[in-house]
Tab-separated table of C-alpha atoms in Angstrom:
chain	number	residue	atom	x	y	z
A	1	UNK	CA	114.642	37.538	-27.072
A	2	UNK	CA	116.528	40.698	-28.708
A	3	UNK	CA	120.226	40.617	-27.096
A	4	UNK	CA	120.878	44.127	-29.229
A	5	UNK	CA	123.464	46.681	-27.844
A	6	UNK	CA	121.185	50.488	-28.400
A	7	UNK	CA	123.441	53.564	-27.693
A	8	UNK	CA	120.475	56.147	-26.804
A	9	UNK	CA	122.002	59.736	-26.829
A	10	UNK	CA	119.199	61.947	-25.039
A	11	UNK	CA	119.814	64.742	-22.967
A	12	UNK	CA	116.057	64.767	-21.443
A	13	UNK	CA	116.684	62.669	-18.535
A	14	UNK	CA	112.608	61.404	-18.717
A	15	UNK	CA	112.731	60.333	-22.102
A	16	UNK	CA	115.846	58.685	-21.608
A	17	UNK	CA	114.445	57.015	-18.709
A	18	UNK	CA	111.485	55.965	-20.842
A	19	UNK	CA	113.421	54.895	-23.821
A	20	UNK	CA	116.213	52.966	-21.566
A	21	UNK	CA	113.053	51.075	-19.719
A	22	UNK	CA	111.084	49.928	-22.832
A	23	UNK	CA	114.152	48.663	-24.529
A	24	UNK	CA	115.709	46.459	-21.749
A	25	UNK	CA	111.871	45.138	-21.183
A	26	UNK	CA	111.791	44.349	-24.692
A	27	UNK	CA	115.807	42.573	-24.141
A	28	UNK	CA	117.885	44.981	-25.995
A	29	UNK	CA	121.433	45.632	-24.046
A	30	UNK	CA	121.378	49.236	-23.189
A	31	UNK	CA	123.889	52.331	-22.809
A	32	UNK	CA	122.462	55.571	-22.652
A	33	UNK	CA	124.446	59.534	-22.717
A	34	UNK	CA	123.432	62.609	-22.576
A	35	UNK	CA	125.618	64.277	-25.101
A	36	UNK	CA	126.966	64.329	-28.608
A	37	UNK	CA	130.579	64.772	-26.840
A	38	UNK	CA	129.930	61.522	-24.737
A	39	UNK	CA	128.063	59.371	-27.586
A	40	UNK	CA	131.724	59.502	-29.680
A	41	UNK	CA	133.522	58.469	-26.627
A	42	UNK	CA	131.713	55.131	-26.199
A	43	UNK	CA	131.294	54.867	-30.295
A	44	UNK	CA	134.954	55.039	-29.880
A	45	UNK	CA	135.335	51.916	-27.054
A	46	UNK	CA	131.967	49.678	-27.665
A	47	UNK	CA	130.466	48.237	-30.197
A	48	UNK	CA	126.728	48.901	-30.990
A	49	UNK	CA	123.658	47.197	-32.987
A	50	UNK	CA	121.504	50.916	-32.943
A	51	UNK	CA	121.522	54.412	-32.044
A	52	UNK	CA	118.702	56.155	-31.030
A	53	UNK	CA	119.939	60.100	-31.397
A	54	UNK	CA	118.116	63.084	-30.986
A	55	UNK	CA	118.874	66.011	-32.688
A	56	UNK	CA	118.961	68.904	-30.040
A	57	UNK	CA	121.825	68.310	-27.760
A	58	UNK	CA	124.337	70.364	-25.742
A	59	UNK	CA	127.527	70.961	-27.646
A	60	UNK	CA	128.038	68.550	-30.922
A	61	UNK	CA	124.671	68.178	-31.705
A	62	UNK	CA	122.674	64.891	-33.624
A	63	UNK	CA	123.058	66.207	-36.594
A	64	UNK	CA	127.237	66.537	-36.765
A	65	UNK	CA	127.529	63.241	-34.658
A	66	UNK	CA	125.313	61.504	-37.467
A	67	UNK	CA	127.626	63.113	-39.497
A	68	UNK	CA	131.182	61.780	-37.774
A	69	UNK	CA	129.503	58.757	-37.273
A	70	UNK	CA	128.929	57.935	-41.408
A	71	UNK	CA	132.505	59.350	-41.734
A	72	UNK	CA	134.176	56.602	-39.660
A	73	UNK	CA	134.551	53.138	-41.280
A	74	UNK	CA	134.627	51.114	-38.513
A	75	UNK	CA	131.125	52.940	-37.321
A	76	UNK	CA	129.745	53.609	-40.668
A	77	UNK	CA	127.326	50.965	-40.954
A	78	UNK	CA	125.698	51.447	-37.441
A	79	UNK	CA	121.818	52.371	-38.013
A	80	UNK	CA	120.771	55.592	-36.621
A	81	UNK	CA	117.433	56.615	-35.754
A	82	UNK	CA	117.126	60.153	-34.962
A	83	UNK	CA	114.550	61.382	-32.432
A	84	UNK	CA	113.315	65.265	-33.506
A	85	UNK	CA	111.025	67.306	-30.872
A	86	UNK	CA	110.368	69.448	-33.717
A	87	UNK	CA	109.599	67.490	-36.803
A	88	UNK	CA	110.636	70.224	-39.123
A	89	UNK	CA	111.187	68.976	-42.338
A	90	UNK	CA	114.335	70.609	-42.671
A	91	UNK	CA	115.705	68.488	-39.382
A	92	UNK	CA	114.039	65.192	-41.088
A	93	UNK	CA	115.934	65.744	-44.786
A	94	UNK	CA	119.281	66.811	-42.961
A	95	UNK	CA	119.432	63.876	-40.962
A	96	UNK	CA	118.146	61.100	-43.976
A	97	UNK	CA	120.760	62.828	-46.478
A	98	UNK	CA	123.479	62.590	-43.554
A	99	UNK	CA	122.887	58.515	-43.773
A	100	UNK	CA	120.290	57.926	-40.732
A	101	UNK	CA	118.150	55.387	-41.541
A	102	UNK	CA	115.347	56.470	-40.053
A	103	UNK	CA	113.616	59.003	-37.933
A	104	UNK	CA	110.766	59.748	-35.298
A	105	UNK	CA	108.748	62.708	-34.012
A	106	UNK	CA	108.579	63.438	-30.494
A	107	UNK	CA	106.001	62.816	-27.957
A	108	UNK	CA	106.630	59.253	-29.490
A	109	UNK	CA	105.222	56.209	-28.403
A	110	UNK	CA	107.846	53.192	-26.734
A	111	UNK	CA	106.128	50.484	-28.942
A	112	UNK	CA	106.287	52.289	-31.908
A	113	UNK	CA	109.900	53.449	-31.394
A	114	UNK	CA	110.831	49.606	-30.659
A	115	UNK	CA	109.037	48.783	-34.273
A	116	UNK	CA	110.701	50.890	-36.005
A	117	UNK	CA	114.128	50.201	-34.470
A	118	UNK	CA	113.138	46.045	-35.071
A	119	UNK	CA	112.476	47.475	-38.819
A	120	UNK	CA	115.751	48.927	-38.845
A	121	UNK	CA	117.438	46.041	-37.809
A	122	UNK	CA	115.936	43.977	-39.570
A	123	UNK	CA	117.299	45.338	-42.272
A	124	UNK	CA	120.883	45.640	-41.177
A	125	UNK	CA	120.275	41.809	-40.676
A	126	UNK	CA	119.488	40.745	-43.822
A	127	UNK	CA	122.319	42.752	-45.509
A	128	UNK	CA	122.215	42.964	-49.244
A	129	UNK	CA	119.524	41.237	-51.136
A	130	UNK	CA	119.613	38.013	-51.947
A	131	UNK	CA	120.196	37.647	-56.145
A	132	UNK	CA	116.860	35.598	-56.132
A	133	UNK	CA	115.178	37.434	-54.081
A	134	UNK	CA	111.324	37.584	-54.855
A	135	UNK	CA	109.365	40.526	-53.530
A	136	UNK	CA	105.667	40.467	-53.458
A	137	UNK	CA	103.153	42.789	-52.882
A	138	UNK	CA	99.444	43.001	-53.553
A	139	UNK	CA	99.880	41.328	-56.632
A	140	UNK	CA	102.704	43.385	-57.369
A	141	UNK	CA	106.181	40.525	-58.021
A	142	UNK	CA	109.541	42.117	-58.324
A	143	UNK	CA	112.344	38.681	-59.270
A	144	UNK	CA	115.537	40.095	-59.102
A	145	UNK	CA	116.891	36.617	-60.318
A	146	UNK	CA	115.514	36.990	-63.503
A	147	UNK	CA	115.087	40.926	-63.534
A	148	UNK	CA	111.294	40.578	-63.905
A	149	UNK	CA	108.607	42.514	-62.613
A	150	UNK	CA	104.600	41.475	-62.888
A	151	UNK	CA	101.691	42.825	-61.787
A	152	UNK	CA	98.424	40.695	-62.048
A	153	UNK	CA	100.247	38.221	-64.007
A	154	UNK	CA	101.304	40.806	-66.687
A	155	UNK	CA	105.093	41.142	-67.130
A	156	UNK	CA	105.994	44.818	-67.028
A	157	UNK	CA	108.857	46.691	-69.392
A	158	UNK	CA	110.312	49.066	-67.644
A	159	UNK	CA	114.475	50.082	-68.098
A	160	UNK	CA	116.686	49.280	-65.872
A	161	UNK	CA	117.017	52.526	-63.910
A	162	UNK	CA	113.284	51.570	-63.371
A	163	UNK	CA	113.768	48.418	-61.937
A	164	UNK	CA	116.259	49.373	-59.472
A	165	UNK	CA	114.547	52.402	-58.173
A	166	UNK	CA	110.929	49.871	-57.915
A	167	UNK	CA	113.453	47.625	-56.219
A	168	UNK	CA	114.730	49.920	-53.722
A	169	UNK	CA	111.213	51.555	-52.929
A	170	UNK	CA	109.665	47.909	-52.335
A	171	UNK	CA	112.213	46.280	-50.649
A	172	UNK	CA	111.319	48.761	-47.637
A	173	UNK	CA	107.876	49.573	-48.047
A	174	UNK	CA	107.091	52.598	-45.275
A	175	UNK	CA	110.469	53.927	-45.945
A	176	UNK	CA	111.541	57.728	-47.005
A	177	UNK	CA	114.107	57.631	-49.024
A	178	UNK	CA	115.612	60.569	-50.140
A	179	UNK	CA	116.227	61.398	-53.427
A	180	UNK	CA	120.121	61.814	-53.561
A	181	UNK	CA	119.372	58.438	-51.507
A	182	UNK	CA	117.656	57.548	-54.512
A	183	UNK	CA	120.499	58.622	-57.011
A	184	UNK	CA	123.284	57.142	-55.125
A	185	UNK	CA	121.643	53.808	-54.904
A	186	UNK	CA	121.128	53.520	-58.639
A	187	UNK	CA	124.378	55.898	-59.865
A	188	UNK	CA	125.794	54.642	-62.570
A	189	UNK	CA	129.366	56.296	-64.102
A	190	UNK	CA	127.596	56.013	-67.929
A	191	UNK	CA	124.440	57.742	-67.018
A	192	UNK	CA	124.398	60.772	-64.836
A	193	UNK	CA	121.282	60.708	-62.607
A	194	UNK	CA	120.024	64.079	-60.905
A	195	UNK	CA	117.161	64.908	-59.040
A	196	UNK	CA	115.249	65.467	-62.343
A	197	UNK	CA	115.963	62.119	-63.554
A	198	UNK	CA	114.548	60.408	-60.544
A	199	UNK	CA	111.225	62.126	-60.765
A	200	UNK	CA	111.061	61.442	-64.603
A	201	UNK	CA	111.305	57.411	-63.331
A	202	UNK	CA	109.291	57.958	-60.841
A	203	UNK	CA	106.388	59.275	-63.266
A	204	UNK	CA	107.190	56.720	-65.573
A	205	UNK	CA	106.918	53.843	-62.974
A	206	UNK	CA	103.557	55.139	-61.922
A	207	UNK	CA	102.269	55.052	-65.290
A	208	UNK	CA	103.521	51.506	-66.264
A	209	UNK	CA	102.810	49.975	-62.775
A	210	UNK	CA	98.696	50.935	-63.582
A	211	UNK	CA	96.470	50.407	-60.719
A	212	UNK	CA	99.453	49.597	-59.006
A	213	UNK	CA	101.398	53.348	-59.465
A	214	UNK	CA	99.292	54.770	-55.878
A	215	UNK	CA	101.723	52.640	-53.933
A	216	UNK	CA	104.718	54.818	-54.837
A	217	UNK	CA	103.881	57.899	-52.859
A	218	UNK	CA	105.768	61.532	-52.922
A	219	UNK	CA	106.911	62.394	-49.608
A	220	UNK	CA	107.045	66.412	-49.646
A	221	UNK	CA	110.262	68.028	-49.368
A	222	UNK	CA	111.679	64.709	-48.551
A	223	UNK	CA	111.599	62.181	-51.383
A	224	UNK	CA	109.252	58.752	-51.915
A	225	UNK	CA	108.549	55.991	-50.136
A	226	UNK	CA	106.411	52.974	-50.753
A	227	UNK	CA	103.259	51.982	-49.608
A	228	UNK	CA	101.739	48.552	-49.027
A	229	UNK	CA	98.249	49.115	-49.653
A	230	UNK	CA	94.968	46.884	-49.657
């Protein structure tokens, strides 16, 4: 059972409700506010696992706590989900480049909400990759022991940039990642990487992965993500 402590920050009283009663059903360890003012208070005291933020609150609002919170060391590393009522993209890319780790469009359902917070955790869980860690995926094998990536049983070239962007996509398949999430996961101080250079990696992936290439998919106005497909 999931002993988790989830700071929800929702100023809707009924989805707070609903969010509060789904997670401490499911066993997660619960404290919920109402406001962006209140949410740095207890960040301040208590210790959390999650926070579940929405972006439209009174006064400091999800955005500028998401913000504060990636400022702070001691917080910094706290996973944030932020909950949107609008689902503009402009809300979505503001709150991924601001260091959330994920995001979800209201109405919402609970079980959904809980998989993608056990996703999130998950990953906060399992920390950096192991260095022989072996990722497979419909045929698709990415060794990071020996650097190695084959698909079908055919070793793949591809650079190095290459290997750490197909790395980063495929270790969290369903994921939207950015791309200055993109760039400062692979930045290197010899190579400048922009937004241009990503895509160019991106197209070159596709084209070298083959049948393969479909599972790296183009998230508009947002960045890539990839997909595990059948």
């Amino acid at each position: 059972m999931a002993h988790e402590n989830i700071l929800v920050v929702e100023d809707d009283e009924d989805i707070q409700i609903l969010i509060r009663h789904n997670l401490v059903k499911d066993g997660f360890n619960v404290t919920a506010v109402a406001s962006g003012e209140d949410a740095l208070k207890k960040l301040r005291t208590e210790m959390f696992d999650c926070i579940l933020l929405d972006i439209m609150l009174p006064g400091i609002d999800g955005l500028e706590v998401c913000k504060m919170a990636k400022k702070n060391p001691k917080i910094q590393n706290i996973p944030i989900i932020m909950l949107t009522a609008k689902g503009e993209e402009t809300d979505i890319v503001a709150g991924l480049e601001l260091g959330a780790e994920d995001y979800i469009v209201k109405p919402f359902s609970p079980r959904v909400l809980i998989a993608r917070m056990r996703t999130v955790l998950r990953r906060k869980n399992r920390g950096n990759h192991d260095s022989t860690e072996v990722i497979s995926i419909n045929n698709l094998e990415i060794d990071t022991g020996r650097h190695s990536v084959t698909f079908n049983g055919v070793r793949l070239d591809l650079t190095h940039m290459e290997f750490q962007v197909l790395h980063l996509l495929a270790g969290q398949p369903g994921y939207v990642f950015t791309r200055n999430m993109v760039i400062e996961s692979v930045r290197d101080d010899n190579y400048p990487v922009t937004d241009r250079s990503v895509d160019v990696v991106i197209v070159g992936l596709r084209r070298k992965l083959g049948d393969a290439g479909s599972m790296i998919e183009t998230v508009r106005g947002v960045g890539y993500k990839f997909t595990e497909q059948e």
